[in-house]
């Protein structure tokens, strides 16, 4: 892969920025990356749950085709698939709320981390400017 001059300078700047970040802040980067992966998985789950949920709302009897639903009906002593609408709605709402909470936590962590890094870099620049010889 051929890198242009601006790509190379961007990589150099990122490496220099990485060297300026302290150890605890480096760990926080990996924690945010993990939170990003968790948020993307939760988002996929919530988006993927929309169409099955809408399908259940439109035609609850289509659930009877699945053996696991038959087992749930037997276990919970329900007589029709329409009685599963409330539990399915609650599960869908919970999935959506958990995904939203994870996204909110990610936004909070990212904002807090960027403010911490900005403050640390500003303090470093201030110290360098302050202690320069006349």
Coordinates of N, CA, C and O in Angstrom, one line a residue:
X1 N 0.8 -1.2 0.0 CA 0.0 0.0 0.0 C 0.9 1.2 0.0 O 1.8 1.4 0.8
X2 N 0.6 2.1 -0.9 CA 1.4 3.3 -1.0 C 0.8 4.4 -0.2 O -0.4 4.7 -0.3
X3 N 1.6 5.0 0.6 CA 1.1 6.1 1.5 C 1.6 7.5 0.9 O 2.7 7.6 0.4
X4 N 0.7 8.4 0.9 CA 1.0 9.7 0.4 C 1.8 10.4 1.5 O 1.9 10.0 2.7
X5 N 2.3 11.6 1.2 CA 3.1 12.4 2.2 C 2.2 12.8 3.4 O 2.6 12.7 4.5
X6 N 1.0 13.2 3.1 CA 0.1 13.6 4.2 C -0.3 12.4 5.1 O -0.4 12.6 6.3
X7 N -0.4 11.2 4.5 CA -0.7 10.0 5.3 C 0.4 9.7 6.2 O 0.3 9.3 7.4
X8 N 1.7 9.8 5.7 CA 2.8 9.5 6.5 C 3.0 10.5 7.6 O 3.3 10.1 8.7
X9 N 2.7 11.8 7.3 CA 2.8 12.8 8.4 C 1.7 12.6 9.4 O 1.9 12.8 10.6
X10 N 0.6 12.1 9.0 CA -0.5 11.8 10.0 C -0.1 10.7 10.9 O -0.3 10.7 12.1
X11 N 0.5 9.6 10.3 CA 0.9 8.5 11.1 C 2.0 8.9 12.1 O 2.0 8.5 13.2
X12 N 2.9 9.8 11.6 CA 4.0 10.3 12.5 C 3.4 11.1 13.6 O 3.8 11.0 14.8
X13 N 2.4 11.9 13.3 CA 1.7 12.7 14.4 C 1.0 11.8 15.4 O 1.0 12.1 16.6
X14 N 0.3 10.8 14.9 CA -0.4 9.9 15.8 C 0.6 9.2 16.7 O 0.3 8.9 17.9
X15 N 1.8 8.7 16.1 CA 2.8 8.1 16.9 C 3.3 9.0 18.0 O 3.6 8.6 19.1
X16 N 3.6 10.2 17.6 CA 4.1 11.2 18.6 C 3.1 11.5 19.7 O 3.4 11.6 20.9
X17 N 1.8 11.6 19.3 CA 0.7 11.8 20.3 C 0.6 10.5 21.2 O 0.5 10.7 22.4
X18 N 0.8 9.4 20.7 CA 0.8 8.1 21.5 C 1.9 8.1 22.5 O 1.7 7.7 23.6
X19 N 3.1 8.6 22.1 CA 4.2 8.7 23.0 C 4.0 9.7 24.2 O 4.5 9.6 25.3
X20 N 3.2 10.7 23.9 CA 2.9 11.8 24.9 C 1.9 11.3 25.9 O 1.8 11.9 27.0
X21 N 1.1 10.3 25.6 CA 0.0 9.9 26.5 C 0.6 9.0 27.5 O 1.4 8.1 27.3
X22 N 0.2 9.2 28.8 CA 0.7 8.4 29.9 C 0.1 7.0 29.9 O -0.9 6.8 29.3
X23 N 0.6 6.2 30.8 CA 0.2 4.8 30.9 C -1.3 4.6 31.3 O -2.0 3.8 30.7
X24 N -1.8 5.4 32.2 CA -3.2 5.2 32.6 C -4.1 5.6 31.5 O -5.2 5.0 31.3
X25 N -3.7 6.7 30.8 CA -4.6 7.1 29.7 C -4.5 6.1 28.5 O -5.5 6.0 27.8
X26 N -3.4 5.5 28.4 CA -3.3 4.4 27.3 C -4.3 3.3 27.6 O -5.0 2.7 26.8
X27 N -4.4 2.9 28.9 CA -5.3 1.8 29.3 C -6.8 2.3 29.0 O -7.6 1.5 28.6
X28 N -7.0 3.6 29.3 CA -8.4 4.1 29.0 C -8.7 4.0 27.6 O -9.9 3.8 27.2
X29 N -7.8 4.1 26.7 CA -8.0 4.0 25.2 C -8.6 2.6 24.9 O -9.6 2.4 24.2
X30 N -7.9 1.6 25.5 CA -8.4 0.2 25.3 C -9.7 0.0 25.9 O -10.6 -0.8 25.4
X31 N -10.0 0.6 27.1 CA -11.3 0.5 27.7 C -12.4 1.1 26.8 O -13.5 0.5 26.6
X32 N -12.1 2.2 26.2 CA -13.1 2.9 25.3 C -13.2 2.0 24.0 O -14.4 1.9 23.5
X33 N -12.2 1.4 23.6 CA -12.3 0.5 22.4 C -13.2 -0.7 22.7 O -14.1 -1.1 21.9
X34 N -13.1 -1.2 23.9 CA -13.9 -2.3 24.3 C -15.4 -1.9 24.4 O -16.3 -2.5 24.0
X35 N -15.6 -0.7 25.0 CA -16.9 -0.1 25.1 C -17.5 0.2 23.7 O -18.7 0.0 23.5
X36 N -16.7 0.6 22.8 CA -17.1 0.8 21.4 C -17.6 -0.6 20.8 O -18.6 -0.6 20.1
X37 N -16.8 -1.6 21.0 CA -17.2 -2.9 20.5 C -18.5 -3.4 21.1 O -19.4 -3.9 20.4
X38 N -18.7 -3.2 22.4 CA -19.9 -3.6 23.1 C -21.1 -2.8 22.6 O -22.2 -3.3 22.4
X39 N -20.9 -1.5 22.4 CA -21.9 -0.6 21.9 C -22.3 -1.0 20.5 O -23.5 -1.0 20.1
X40 N -21.4 -1.4 19.6 CA -21.7 -1.8 18.3 C -22.5 -3.1 18.3 O -23.5 -3.3 17.5
X41 N -22.1 -4.0 19.2 CA -22.8 -5.3 19.3 C -24.3 -5.0 19.8 O -25.2 -5.6 19.2
X42 N -24.4 -4.2 20.8 CA -25.7 -3.9 21.3 C -26.6 -3.2 20.3 O -27.8 -3.4 20.1
X43 N -26.0 -2.3 19.5 CA -26.7 -1.6 18.4 C -27.2 -2.6 17.3 O -28.3 -2.5 16.8
X44 N -26.3 -3.5 17.0 CA -26.7 -4.6 16.0 C -27.9 -5.4 16.5 O -28.8 -5.7 15.8
X45 N -27.8 -5.7 17.8 CA -28.9 -6.5 18.4 C -30.2 -5.7 18.4 O -31.2 -6.3 18.1
X46 N -30.1 -4.5 18.8 CA -31.4 -3.7 18.8 C -31.9 -3.5 17.4 O -33.2 -3.5 17.2
X47 N -31.1 -3.2 16.5 CA -31.6 -3.0 15.1 C -32.1 -4.4 14.5 O -33.1 -4.4 13.9
X48 N -31.4 -5.5 14.8 CA -31.8 -6.8 14.4 C -33.1 -7.2 15.0 O -33.8 -8.1 14.5
X49 N -33.5 -6.7 16.1 CA -34.7 -7.1 16.8 C -35.9 -6.4 16.3 O -37.1 -6.8 16.6
X50 N -35.8 -5.4 15.5 CA -36.9 -4.6 15.0 C -37.8 -5.4 14.1 O -39.0 -5.5 14.3
X51 N -37.3 -6.0 13.1 CA -38.1 -6.8 12.1 C -38.8 -8.0 12.7 O -40.0 -8.2 12.5
X52 N -38.1 -8.8 13.5 CA -38.9 -9.9 14.2 C -40.0 -9.3 15.1 O -41.1 -9.9 15.2
X53 N -39.7 -8.2 15.8 CA -40.7 -7.7 16.7 C -41.9 -7.2 15.9 O -43.1 -7.4 16.3
X54 N -41.7 -6.5 14.8 CA -42.8 -6.0 13.9 C -43.5 -7.2 13.3 O -44.8 -7.2 13.2
X55 N -42.8 -8.3 13.0 CA -43.5 -9.5 12.5 C -44.4 -10.1 13.5 O -45.5 -10.5 13.2
X56 N -44.0 -10.1 14.8 CA -44.8 -10.6 15.8 C -46.0 -9.7 16.1 O -47.1 -10.2 16.3
X57 N -45.8 -8.4 16.0 CA -47.0 -7.5 16.1 C -48.0 -7.7 15.0 O -49.2 -7.7 15.3
X58 N -47.6 -7.9 13.8 CA -48.5 -8.1 12.7 C -49.2 -9.4 12.7 O -50.4 -9.5 12.6
X59 N -48.5 -10.5 12.9 CA -49.0 -11.8 12.9 C -48.4 -12.7 14.0 O -47.4 -13.4 13.8
X60 N -49.0 -12.7 15.2 CA -48.5 -13.5 16.3 C -48.5 -15.0 16.1 O -47.7 -15.7 16.6
X61 N -49.4 -15.4 15.2 CA -49.5 -16.9 15.0 C -48.3 -17.4 14.2 O -48.0 -18.7 14.2
X62 N -47.5 -16.6 13.6 CA -46.3 -17.1 12.9 C -45.2 -17.6 13.9 O -44.3 -18.3 13.5
X63 N -45.4 -17.2 15.2 CA -44.5 -17.7 16.2 C -44.6 -19.2 16.4 O -43.7 -19.9 16.9
X64 N -45.8 -19.7 16.1 CA -46.1 -21.1 16.4 C -45.2 -22.1 15.5 O -45.2 -23.3 15.8
X65 N -44.6 -21.5 14.5 CA -43.7 -22.4 13.6 C -42.5 -22.8 14.3 O -41.8 -23.8 13.9
X66 N -42.1 -22.1 15.4 CA -40.8 -22.3 16.0 C -41.0 -23.2 17.2 O -41.9 -23.0 18.1
X67 N -40.2 -24.2 17.4 CA -40.3 -25.2 18.5 C -40.0 -24.5 19.8 O -40.6 -24.9 20.8
X68 N -39.1 -23.6 19.8 CA -38.8 -22.9 21.1 C -40.0 -22.1 21.6 O -40.2 -22.0 22.8
X69 N -40.8 -21.5 20.7 CA -41.9 -20.8 21.1 C -43.0 -21.8 21.7 O -43.6 -21.5 22.7
X70 N -43.1 -22.9 21.1 CA -44.0 -23.9 21.6 C -43.6 -24.3 23.0 O -44.5 -24.5 23.9
X71 N -42.3 -24.5 23.2 CA -41.8 -24.8 24.5 C -42.1 -23.7 25.5 O -42.5 -24.0 26.7
X72 N -42.0 -22.5 25.1 CA -42.3 -21.4 26.0 C -43.8 -21.3 26.4 O -44.1 -21.1 27.5
X73 N -44.6 -21.6 25.4 CA -46.1 -21.6 25.6 C -46.4 -22.7 26.6 O -47.2 -22.4 27.5
X74 N -45.8 -23.8 26.5 CA -46.1 -24.9 27.4 C -45.5 -24.6 28.8 O -46.2 -24.9 29.8
X75 N -44.3 -24.1 28.8 CA -43.7 -23.8 30.1 C -44.5 -22.7 30.9 O -44.6 -22.8 32.1
X76 N -44.9 -21.7 30.2 CA -45.6 -20.6 30.9 C -47.1 -20.8 30.9 O -47.8 -19.9 31.4
X77 N -47.5 -21.9 30.5 CA -49.0 -22.3 30.5 C -49.8 -21.2 29.7 O -50.8 -20.8 30.2
X78 N -49.4 -20.8 28.6 CA -50.1 -19.9 27.7 C -50.9 -20.7 26.7 O -50.4 -21.7 26.2
X79 N -52.0 -20.1 26.3 CA -52.8 -20.8 25.3 C -52.7 -20.4 23.9 O -53.0 -21.1 23.0
X80 N -52.2 -19.2 23.7 CA -52.1 -18.7 22.3 C -50.8 -17.8 22.1 O -50.2 -17.4 23.1
X81 N -50.4 -17.7 20.9 CA -49.2 -16.9 20.6 C -49.4 -15.4 20.9 O -48.4 -14.7 21.2
X82 N -50.6 -15.0 20.8 CA -50.9 -13.6 21.1 C -50.6 -13.2 22.5 O -50.3 -12.0 22.8
X83 N -50.6 -14.1 23.4 CA -50.2 -13.8 24.8 C -48.7 -13.6 25.0 O -48.3 -13.1 26.0
X84 N -48.0 -13.9 24.0 CA -46.5 -13.6 24.0 C -46.2 -12.2 23.6 O -45.0 -11.8 23.6
X85 N -47.2 -11.4 23.2 CA -46.9 -10.1 22.7 C -46.3 -9.2 23.8 O -45.3 -8.5 23.6
X86 N -46.8 -9.3 25.0 CA -46.3 -8.5 26.1 C -44.9 -8.9 26.5 O -44.0 -8.0 26.5
X87 N -44.6 -10.2 26.7 CA -43.2 -10.5 26.9 C -42.2 -10.1 25.8 O -41.1 -9.6 26.1
X88 N -42.6 -10.3 24.6 CA -41.8 -9.9 23.4 C -41.6 -8.4 23.4 O -40.5 -7.9 23.1
X89 N -42.6 -7.6 23.7 CA -42.5 -6.2 23.8 C -41.6 -5.7 24.9 O -40.8 -4.8 24.7
X90 N -41.7 -6.4 26.0 CA -40.8 -6.0 27.2 C -39.3 -6.3 26.8 O -38.4 -5.5 27.1
X91 N -39.1 -7.5 26.2 CA -37.7 -7.9 25.8 C -37.2 -6.9 24.8 O -36.0 -6.4 24.9
X92 N -38.0 -6.5 23.8 CA -37.6 -5.6 22.8 C -37.3 -4.2 23.4 O -36.2 -3.6 23.1
X93 N -38.1 -3.7 24.3 CA -37.8 -2.5 25.0 C -36.6 -2.5 25.9 O -35.8 -1.6 25.9
X94 N -36.4 -3.7 26.5 CA -35.1 -3.8 27.3 C -33.9 -3.8 26.5 O -32.9 -3.2 26.8
X95 N -33.9 -4.5 25.3 CA -32.8 -4.5 24.4 C -32.5 -3.1 24.0 O -31.3 -2.7 23.9
X96 N -33.5 -2.4 23.6 CA -33.4 -1.0 23.1 C -32.8 -0.1 24.2 O -31.9 0.7 24.0
X97 N -33.3 -0.2 25.4 CA -32.9 0.6 26.5 C -31.4 0.3 26.9 O -30.6 1.2 27.2
X98 N -31.0 -1.0 26.9 CA -29.7 -1.4 27.2 C -28.7 -0.8 26.1 O -27.6 -0.3 26.4
X99 N -29.1 -0.9 24.9 CA -28.3 -0.4 23.8 C -28.1 1.1 23.9 O -27.0 1.7 23.7
X100 N -29.2 1.8 24.3 CA -29.1 3.3 24.5 C -28.2 3.6 25.7 O -27.5 4.6 25.6
X101 N -28.3 2.9 26.7 CA -27.5 3.1 27.9 C -26.0 2.9 27.6 O -25.2 3.7 28.1
X102 N -25.7 1.9 26.8 CA -24.3 1.6 26.4 C -23.8 2.8 25.5 O -22.7 3.2 25.7
X103 N -24.6 3.2 24.6 CA -24.2 4.4 23.8 C -24.0 5.6 24.6 O -23.1 6.4 24.4
X104 N -24.9 5.8 25.6 CA -24.7 7.0 26.5 C -23.4 6.9 27.3 O -22.7 7.9 27.5
X105 N -23.1 5.7 27.8 CA -21.9 5.5 28.6 C -20.7 5.7 27.7 O -19.7 6.3 28.1
X106 N -20.8 5.3 26.4 CA -19.7 5.5 25.5 C -19.5 6.9 25.2 O -18.3 7.4 25.2
X107 N -20.5 7.7 25.0 CA -20.4 9.1 24.8 C -19.8 9.8 26.0 O -18.9 10.7 25.8
X108 N -20.2 9.4 27.2 CA -19.7 10.0 28.4 C -18.2 9.7 28.5 O -17.4 10.6 28.8
X109 N -17.8 8.4 28.3 CA -16.4 8.0 28.5 C -15.6 8.7 27.5 O -14.4 9.1 27.8
X110 N -16.0 8.8 26.2 CA -15.2 9.4 25.2 C -15.0 10.9 25.4 O -13.9 11.4 25.3
X111 N -16.1 11.6 25.9 CA -16.0 13.0 26.2 C -15.0 13.2 27.3 O -14.2 14.1 27.3
X112 N -15.2 12.4 28.4 CA -14.3 12.6 29.6 C -12.9 12.3 29.2 O -12.0 13.0 29.7
X113 N -12.7 11.2 28.4 CA -11.3 10.9 28.1 C -10.7 12.0 27.2 O -9.5 12.4 27.4
X114 N -11.4 12.5 26.2 CA -10.8 13.5 25.4 C -10.5 14.8 26.2 O -9.5 15.5 25.9
X115 N -11.4 15.1 27.1 CA -11.1 16.3 28.0 C -9.9 16.0 28.9 O -9.0 16.9 29.1
X116 N -9.7 14.8 29.4 CA -8.5 14.5 30.2 C -7.2 14.6 29.3 O -6.2 15.1 29.8
X117 N -7.3 14.0 28.1 CA -6.1 14.1 27.3 C -5.8 15.5 26.9 O -4.6 16.0 26.9
X118 N -6.8 16.3 26.5 CA -6.6 17.7 26.2 C -6.0 18.5 27.3 O -5.1 19.3 27.1
X119 N -6.5 18.2 28.6 CA -5.9 18.9 29.7 C -4.5 18.5 29.9 O -3.6 19.4 30.3
X120 N -4.2 17.2 29.8 CA -2.8 16.8 30.0 C -1.8 17.3 29.0 O -0.7 17.8 29.3
X121 N -2.3 17.4 27.7 CA -1.4 17.9 26.7 C -1.3 19.4 26.9 O -0.2 20.0 26.7
X122 N -2.3 20.1 27.3 CA -2.2 21.6 27.5 C -1.3 21.9 28.7 O -0.5 22.8 28.6
X123 N -1.4 21.1 29.7 CA -0.5 21.3 30.9 C 1.0 21.0 30.5 O 1.9 21.8 30.9
X124 N 1.2 20.0 29.6 CA 2.6 19.7 29.2 C 3.1 20.9 28.3 O 4.3 21.3 28.5
X125 N 2.3 21.4 27.4 CA 2.7 22.5 26.6 C 3.0 23.8 27.5 O 4.0 24.5 27.2
X126 N 2.2 24.0 28.5 CA 2.3 25.1 29.3 C 3.6 25.0 30.1 O 4.4 26.0 30.3
X127 N 3.9 23.8 30.7 CA 5.2 23.6 31.4 C 6.4 23.8 30.5 O 7.4 24.4 30.9
X128 N 6.3 23.3 29.3 CA 7.4 23.5 28.4 C 7.7 25.0 28.1 O 8.8 25.4 28.0
X129 N 6.6 25.7 27.8 CA 6.7 27.1 27.5 C 7.2 27.9 28.8 O 8.0 28.8 28.6
X130 N 6.7 27.5 29.9 CA 7.1 28.2 31.2 C 8.5 28.0 31.5 O 9.2 29.0 32.0
X131 N 9.1 26.8 31.4 CA 10.4 26.5 31.8 C 11.5 26.6 30.7 O 12.6 26.2 30.9
X132 N 11.2 27.3 29.6 CA 12.2 27.5 28.6 C 13.2 28.6 29.1 O 12.8 29.5 29.7
X133 N 14.4 28.4 28.7 CA 15.4 29.4 29.1 C 15.2 30.7 28.3 O 14.7 30.7 27.1
X134 N 15.5 31.9 28.9 CA 15.3 33.1 28.2 C 16.3 33.3 27.2 O 17.2 33.6 26.9

